[in-house]
Amino acid sequence: MFKKINIMQRILTRREKLILYSTLGVFIFSIGFNFLIAPVLDKNQALDQQINYTEKKIKKYLRLLAVKEEIEGKFRKFSTSSKDLQSAEDATVGILSELENLAKNSNI
């Protein structure tokens, strides 16, 4: 029985055992990385992109909210001055041109 154990120990030298264990370690690490860590990193990247997109939308909405008073003031100006205009076409053209200017100013 001792001969069998002694023969088994002689099959692999110290150097071969080191190579075997390091190879197994790399193999187990690569499997663990591909099935455990990589999906988490991919999900994290997708969430980061979604957060960046939402931040850009919020900044755009905040910029529009900042000019809300100006837009409402111009609308009130045209709604009261449209009564003074003789034709509805002139009022429509004026309102549309002002809306176009506002859109250019707010980068829409």
Short mmCIF file of N, CA and C in Angstrom, two decimals:
data_model
loop_
_atom_site.label_atom_id
_atom_site.label_comp_id
_atom_site.label_asym_id
_atom_site.label_seq_id
_atom_site.Cartn_x
_atom_site.Cartn_y
_atom_site.Cartn_z
N MET A 1 0.81 -1.17 0.00
CA MET A 1 0.00 0.00 0.00
C MET A 1 0.87 1.25 0.00
N PHE A 2 1.94 1.24 0.77
CA PHE A 2 2.84 2.39 0.78
C PHE A 2 3.52 2.57 -0.56
N LYS A 3 3.69 1.48 -1.27
CA LYS A 3 4.32 1.60 -2.59
C LYS A 3 3.42 2.36 -3.54
N LYS A 4 2.10 2.15 -3.46
CA LYS A 4 1.17 2.86 -4.34
C LYS A 4 1.21 4.36 -4.07
N ILE A 5 1.20 4.75 -2.82
CA ILE A 5 1.25 6.17 -2.48
C ILE A 5 2.57 6.77 -2.92
N ASN A 6 3.63 6.07 -2.71
CA ASN A 6 4.94 6.53 -3.10
C ASN A 6 5.02 6.67 -4.62
N ILE A 7 4.42 5.75 -5.36
CA ILE A 7 4.42 5.82 -6.82
C ILE A 7 3.58 7.00 -7.28
N MET A 8 2.43 7.25 -6.61
CA MET A 8 1.56 8.36 -6.99
C MET A 8 2.27 9.69 -6.75
N GLN A 9 3.03 9.79 -5.71
CA GLN A 9 3.75 11.01 -5.44
C GLN A 9 4.86 11.22 -6.45
N ARG A 10 5.39 10.18 -6.97
CA ARG A 10 6.48 10.30 -7.94
C ARG A 10 5.95 10.63 -9.33
N ILE A 11 4.64 10.43 -9.59
CA ILE A 11 4.11 10.69 -10.93
C ILE A 11 4.28 12.15 -11.28
N LEU A 12 3.96 13.04 -10.36
CA LEU A 12 4.09 14.47 -10.62
C LEU A 12 5.21 15.04 -9.75
N THR A 13 6.10 15.73 -10.40
CA THR A 13 7.16 16.40 -9.66
C THR A 13 6.61 17.69 -9.08
N ARG A 14 7.41 18.34 -8.29
CA ARG A 14 6.99 19.59 -7.67
C ARG A 14 6.69 20.64 -8.74
N ARG A 15 7.50 20.72 -9.73
CA ARG A 15 7.32 21.68 -10.82
C ARG A 15 6.04 21.37 -11.59
N GLU A 16 5.77 20.12 -11.87
CA GLU A 16 4.57 19.74 -12.59
C GLU A 16 3.31 20.04 -11.78
N LYS A 17 3.38 19.80 -10.46
CA LYS A 17 2.25 20.13 -9.61
C LYS A 17 1.97 21.63 -9.64
N LEU A 18 3.03 22.41 -9.59
CA LEU A 18 2.87 23.86 -9.64
C LEU A 18 2.22 24.30 -10.94
N ILE A 19 2.66 23.74 -12.05
CA ILE A 19 2.07 24.07 -13.35
C ILE A 19 0.60 23.61 -13.39
N LEU A 20 0.32 22.42 -12.89
CA LEU A 20 -1.06 21.91 -12.88
C LEU A 20 -1.97 22.79 -12.06
N TYR A 21 -1.55 23.15 -10.86
CA TYR A 21 -2.39 23.96 -9.99
C TYR A 21 -2.58 25.37 -10.54
N SER A 22 -1.52 25.93 -11.10
CA SER A 22 -1.67 27.27 -11.67
C SER A 22 -2.59 27.24 -12.89
N THR A 23 -2.50 26.19 -13.71
CA THR A 23 -3.39 26.06 -14.86
C THR A 23 -4.83 25.91 -14.41
N LEU A 24 -5.04 25.07 -13.40
CA LEU A 24 -6.40 24.92 -12.87
C LEU A 24 -6.92 26.23 -12.28
N GLY A 25 -6.04 26.95 -11.62
CA GLY A 25 -6.44 28.24 -11.05
C GLY A 25 -6.85 29.24 -12.13
N VAL A 26 -6.07 29.31 -13.20
CA VAL A 26 -6.40 30.21 -14.30
C VAL A 26 -7.72 29.79 -14.95
N PHE A 27 -7.90 28.49 -15.13
CA PHE A 27 -9.12 27.97 -15.74
C PHE A 27 -10.35 28.29 -14.88
N ILE A 28 -10.25 28.07 -13.60
CA ILE A 28 -11.37 28.35 -12.69
C ILE A 28 -11.64 29.85 -12.62
N PHE A 29 -10.58 30.65 -12.61
CA PHE A 29 -10.75 32.10 -12.60
C PHE A 29 -11.44 32.58 -13.87
N SER A 30 -11.05 32.03 -15.03
CA SER A 30 -11.67 32.47 -16.29
C SER A 30 -13.13 32.08 -16.36
N ILE A 31 -13.48 30.90 -15.87
CA ILE A 31 -14.88 30.49 -15.84
C ILE A 31 -15.67 31.39 -14.88
N GLY A 32 -15.12 31.63 -13.72
CA GLY A 32 -15.78 32.51 -12.76
C GLY A 32 -15.95 33.92 -13.29
N PHE A 33 -14.94 34.42 -13.96
CA PHE A 33 -15.03 35.77 -14.51
C PHE A 33 -16.09 35.85 -15.59
N ASN A 34 -16.09 34.88 -16.50
CA ASN A 34 -17.03 34.92 -17.62
C ASN A 34 -18.48 34.71 -17.19
N PHE A 35 -18.71 33.94 -16.15
CA PHE A 35 -20.08 33.65 -15.75
C PHE A 35 -20.57 34.47 -14.56
N LEU A 36 -19.67 35.07 -13.80
CA LEU A 36 -20.10 35.82 -12.63
C LEU A 36 -19.81 37.32 -12.75
N ILE A 37 -18.59 37.67 -13.09
CA ILE A 37 -18.19 39.07 -13.06
C ILE A 37 -18.56 39.81 -14.34
N ALA A 38 -18.35 39.21 -15.50
CA ALA A 38 -18.62 39.89 -16.77
C ALA A 38 -20.09 40.30 -16.92
N PRO A 39 -21.07 39.48 -16.58
CA PRO A 39 -22.46 39.95 -16.68
C PRO A 39 -22.76 41.13 -15.77
N VAL A 40 -22.17 41.15 -14.61
CA VAL A 40 -22.38 42.27 -13.69
C VAL A 40 -21.78 43.55 -14.28
N LEU A 41 -20.60 43.45 -14.86
CA LEU A 41 -19.97 44.61 -15.48
C LEU A 41 -20.77 45.11 -16.68
N ASP A 42 -21.32 44.20 -17.48
CA ASP A 42 -22.14 44.60 -18.63
C ASP A 42 -23.40 45.31 -18.17
N LYS A 43 -24.03 44.80 -17.13
CA LYS A 43 -25.24 45.43 -16.58
C LYS A 43 -24.91 46.80 -16.03
N ASN A 44 -23.76 46.93 -15.39
CA ASN A 44 -23.32 48.21 -14.85
C ASN A 44 -23.11 49.22 -15.97
N GLN A 45 -22.52 48.79 -17.06
CA GLN A 45 -22.29 49.67 -18.19
C GLN A 45 -23.61 50.13 -18.80
N ALA A 46 -24.57 49.23 -18.93
CA ALA A 46 -25.88 49.58 -19.47
C ALA A 46 -26.59 50.59 -18.56
N LEU A 47 -26.48 50.39 -17.26
CA LEU A 47 -27.09 51.33 -16.32
C LEU A 47 -26.41 52.70 -16.37
N ASP A 48 -25.10 52.72 -16.54
CA ASP A 48 -24.37 53.99 -16.68
C ASP A 48 -24.84 54.75 -17.91
N GLN A 49 -25.05 54.06 -19.02
CA GLN A 49 -25.53 54.71 -20.24
C GLN A 49 -26.94 55.27 -20.03
N GLN A 50 -27.78 54.53 -19.35
CA GLN A 50 -29.13 54.99 -19.08
C GLN A 50 -29.12 56.21 -18.16
N ILE A 51 -28.24 56.21 -17.18
CA ILE A 51 -28.12 57.35 -16.27
C ILE A 51 -27.65 58.59 -17.03
N ASN A 52 -26.66 58.43 -17.91
CA ASN A 52 -26.16 59.56 -18.69
C ASN A 52 -27.25 60.13 -19.58
N TYR A 53 -28.03 59.25 -20.22
CA TYR A 53 -29.11 59.70 -21.08
C TYR A 53 -30.16 60.48 -20.28
N THR A 54 -30.50 59.97 -19.10
CA THR A 54 -31.50 60.63 -18.26
C THR A 54 -30.98 61.97 -17.76
N GLU A 55 -29.71 62.04 -17.41
CA GLU A 55 -29.12 63.32 -16.98
C GLU A 55 -29.18 64.36 -18.09
N LYS A 56 -28.92 63.95 -19.32
CA LYS A 56 -28.99 64.88 -20.44
C LYS A 56 -30.42 65.39 -20.64
N LYS A 57 -31.40 64.48 -20.51
CA LYS A 57 -32.79 64.90 -20.64
C LYS A 57 -33.17 65.88 -19.54
N ILE A 58 -32.73 65.61 -18.32
CA ILE A 58 -33.06 66.50 -17.20
C ILE A 58 -32.44 67.87 -17.41
N LYS A 59 -31.20 67.93 -17.88
CA LYS A 59 -30.56 69.22 -18.14
C LYS A 59 -31.32 69.99 -19.21
N LYS A 60 -31.78 69.29 -20.23
CA LYS A 60 -32.53 69.94 -21.31
C LYS A 60 -33.84 70.50 -20.76
N TYR A 61 -34.54 69.71 -19.94
CA TYR A 61 -35.80 70.17 -19.36
C TYR A 61 -35.58 71.35 -18.41
N LEU A 62 -34.50 71.32 -17.66
CA LEU A 62 -34.20 72.45 -16.77
C LEU A 62 -33.93 73.72 -17.56
N ARG A 63 -33.24 73.57 -18.68
CA ARG A 63 -32.98 74.74 -19.53
C ARG A 63 -34.29 75.30 -20.08
N LEU A 64 -35.21 74.40 -20.47
CA LEU A 64 -36.51 74.85 -20.96
C LEU A 64 -37.34 75.49 -19.85
N LEU A 65 -37.25 74.95 -18.64
CA LEU A 65 -37.96 75.56 -17.53
C LEU A 65 -37.43 76.95 -17.21
N ALA A 66 -36.15 77.16 -17.45
CA ALA A 66 -35.56 78.47 -17.17
C ALA A 66 -36.14 79.54 -18.10
N VAL A 67 -36.53 79.16 -19.30
CA VAL A 67 -37.08 80.14 -20.25
C VAL A 67 -38.61 80.06 -20.30
N LYS A 68 -39.21 79.37 -19.36
CA LYS A 68 -40.66 79.21 -19.33
C LYS A 68 -41.36 80.55 -19.21
N GLU A 69 -40.90 81.39 -18.30
CA GLU A 69 -41.51 82.70 -18.10
C GLU A 69 -41.43 83.54 -19.37
N GLU A 70 -40.31 83.47 -20.03
CA GLU A 70 -40.15 84.25 -21.27
C GLU A 70 -41.13 83.76 -22.34
N ILE A 71 -41.28 82.47 -22.44
CA ILE A 71 -42.21 81.91 -23.44
C ILE A 71 -43.64 82.30 -23.10
N GLU A 72 -44.02 82.19 -21.83
CA GLU A 72 -45.37 82.57 -21.44
C GLU A 72 -45.61 84.06 -21.64
N GLY A 73 -44.62 84.90 -21.37
CA GLY A 73 -44.75 86.34 -21.59
C GLY A 73 -44.95 86.67 -23.06
N LYS A 74 -44.18 86.03 -23.91
CA LYS A 74 -44.33 86.27 -25.35
C LYS A 74 -45.69 85.78 -25.83
N PHE A 75 -46.14 84.66 -25.29
CA PHE A 75 -47.45 84.15 -25.67
C PHE A 75 -48.56 85.13 -25.26
N ARG A 76 -48.46 85.66 -24.03
CA ARG A 76 -49.46 86.63 -23.58
C ARG A 76 -49.42 87.88 -24.44
N LYS A 77 -48.22 88.30 -24.82
CA LYS A 77 -48.08 89.48 -25.67
C LYS A 77 -48.80 89.27 -27.00
N PHE A 78 -48.63 88.10 -27.58
CA PHE A 78 -49.26 87.84 -28.87
C PHE A 78 -50.75 87.57 -28.73
N SER A 79 -51.15 86.99 -27.64
CA SER A 79 -52.58 86.73 -27.48
C SER A 79 -53.35 88.03 -27.30
N THR A 80 -52.75 89.02 -26.62
CA THR A 80 -53.43 90.32 -26.49
C THR A 80 -53.27 91.15 -27.74
N SER A 81 -52.13 91.07 -28.40
CA SER A 81 -51.94 91.88 -29.60
C SER A 81 -52.65 91.28 -30.81
N SER A 82 -53.03 90.02 -30.74
CA SER A 82 -53.74 89.42 -31.87
C SER A 82 -55.13 90.02 -32.02
N LYS A 83 -55.69 90.56 -30.95
CA LYS A 83 -56.98 91.23 -31.03
C LYS A 83 -56.86 92.52 -31.83
N ASP A 84 -55.69 93.15 -31.73
CA ASP A 84 -55.47 94.42 -32.42
C ASP A 84 -55.21 94.23 -33.91
N LEU A 85 -54.74 93.06 -34.29
CA LEU A 85 -54.42 92.83 -35.70
C LEU A 85 -55.71 92.67 -36.49
N GLN A 86 -55.66 93.10 -37.74
CA GLN A 86 -56.88 93.09 -38.54
C GLN A 86 -57.17 91.72 -39.11
N SER A 87 -56.17 91.01 -39.52
CA SER A 87 -56.46 89.69 -40.10
C SER A 87 -55.85 88.60 -39.24
N ALA A 88 -56.47 87.44 -39.26
CA ALA A 88 -55.98 86.30 -38.48
C ALA A 88 -54.68 85.77 -39.07
N GLU A 89 -54.49 85.95 -40.35
CA GLU A 89 -53.27 85.46 -40.99
C GLU A 89 -52.04 86.21 -40.48
N ASP A 90 -52.18 87.50 -40.32
CA ASP A 90 -51.05 88.28 -39.80
C ASP A 90 -50.68 87.84 -38.39
N ALA A 91 -51.71 87.57 -37.58
CA ALA A 91 -51.45 87.12 -36.21
C ALA A 91 -50.77 85.76 -36.23
N THR A 92 -51.24 84.88 -37.09
CA THR A 92 -50.66 83.54 -37.17
C THR A 92 -49.20 83.60 -37.60
N VAL A 93 -48.93 84.44 -38.60
CA VAL A 93 -47.56 84.58 -39.08
C VAL A 93 -46.67 85.15 -37.98
N GLY A 94 -47.16 86.13 -37.26
CA GLY A 94 -46.39 86.71 -36.17
C GLY A 94 -46.11 85.71 -35.06
N ILE A 95 -47.13 84.96 -34.70
CA ILE A 95 -46.97 83.96 -33.64
C ILE A 95 -46.00 82.87 -34.07
N LEU A 96 -46.16 82.40 -35.30
CA LEU A 96 -45.26 81.35 -35.78
C LEU A 96 -43.82 81.83 -35.89
N SER A 97 -43.61 83.06 -36.33
CA SER A 97 -42.24 83.57 -36.41
C SER A 97 -41.63 83.72 -35.01
N GLU A 98 -42.44 84.15 -34.05
CA GLU A 98 -41.92 84.28 -32.69
C GLU A 98 -41.62 82.90 -32.09
N LEU A 99 -42.49 81.93 -32.35
CA LEU A 99 -42.23 80.57 -31.89
C LEU A 99 -40.96 80.01 -32.51
N GLU A 100 -40.74 80.32 -33.76
CA GLU A 100 -39.52 79.87 -34.42
C GLU A 100 -38.29 80.49 -33.76
N ASN A 101 -38.36 81.76 -33.44
CA ASN A 101 -37.24 82.42 -32.75
C ASN A 101 -37.00 81.82 -31.36
N LEU A 102 -38.09 81.55 -30.64
CA LEU A 102 -37.95 80.92 -29.33
C LEU A 102 -37.34 79.54 -29.43
N ALA A 103 -37.75 78.78 -30.45
CA ALA A 103 -37.21 77.45 -30.64
C ALA A 103 -35.72 77.51 -30.96
N LYS A 104 -35.32 78.48 -31.75
CA LYS A 104 -33.89 78.62 -32.05
C LYS A 104 -33.11 78.99 -30.79
N ASN A 105 -33.69 79.85 -29.97
CA ASN A 105 -33.00 80.26 -28.74
C ASN A 105 -32.87 79.12 -27.73
N SER A 106 -33.86 78.23 -27.71
CA SER A 106 -33.80 77.13 -26.74
C SER A 106 -33.23 75.84 -27.36
N ASN A 107 -32.65 75.93 -28.55
CA ASN A 107 -31.98 74.80 -29.23
C ASN A 107 -32.91 73.62 -29.46
N ILE A 108 -34.09 73.89 -29.92
CA ILE A 108 -35.04 72.81 -30.25
C ILE A 108 -35.06 72.64 -31.76
#
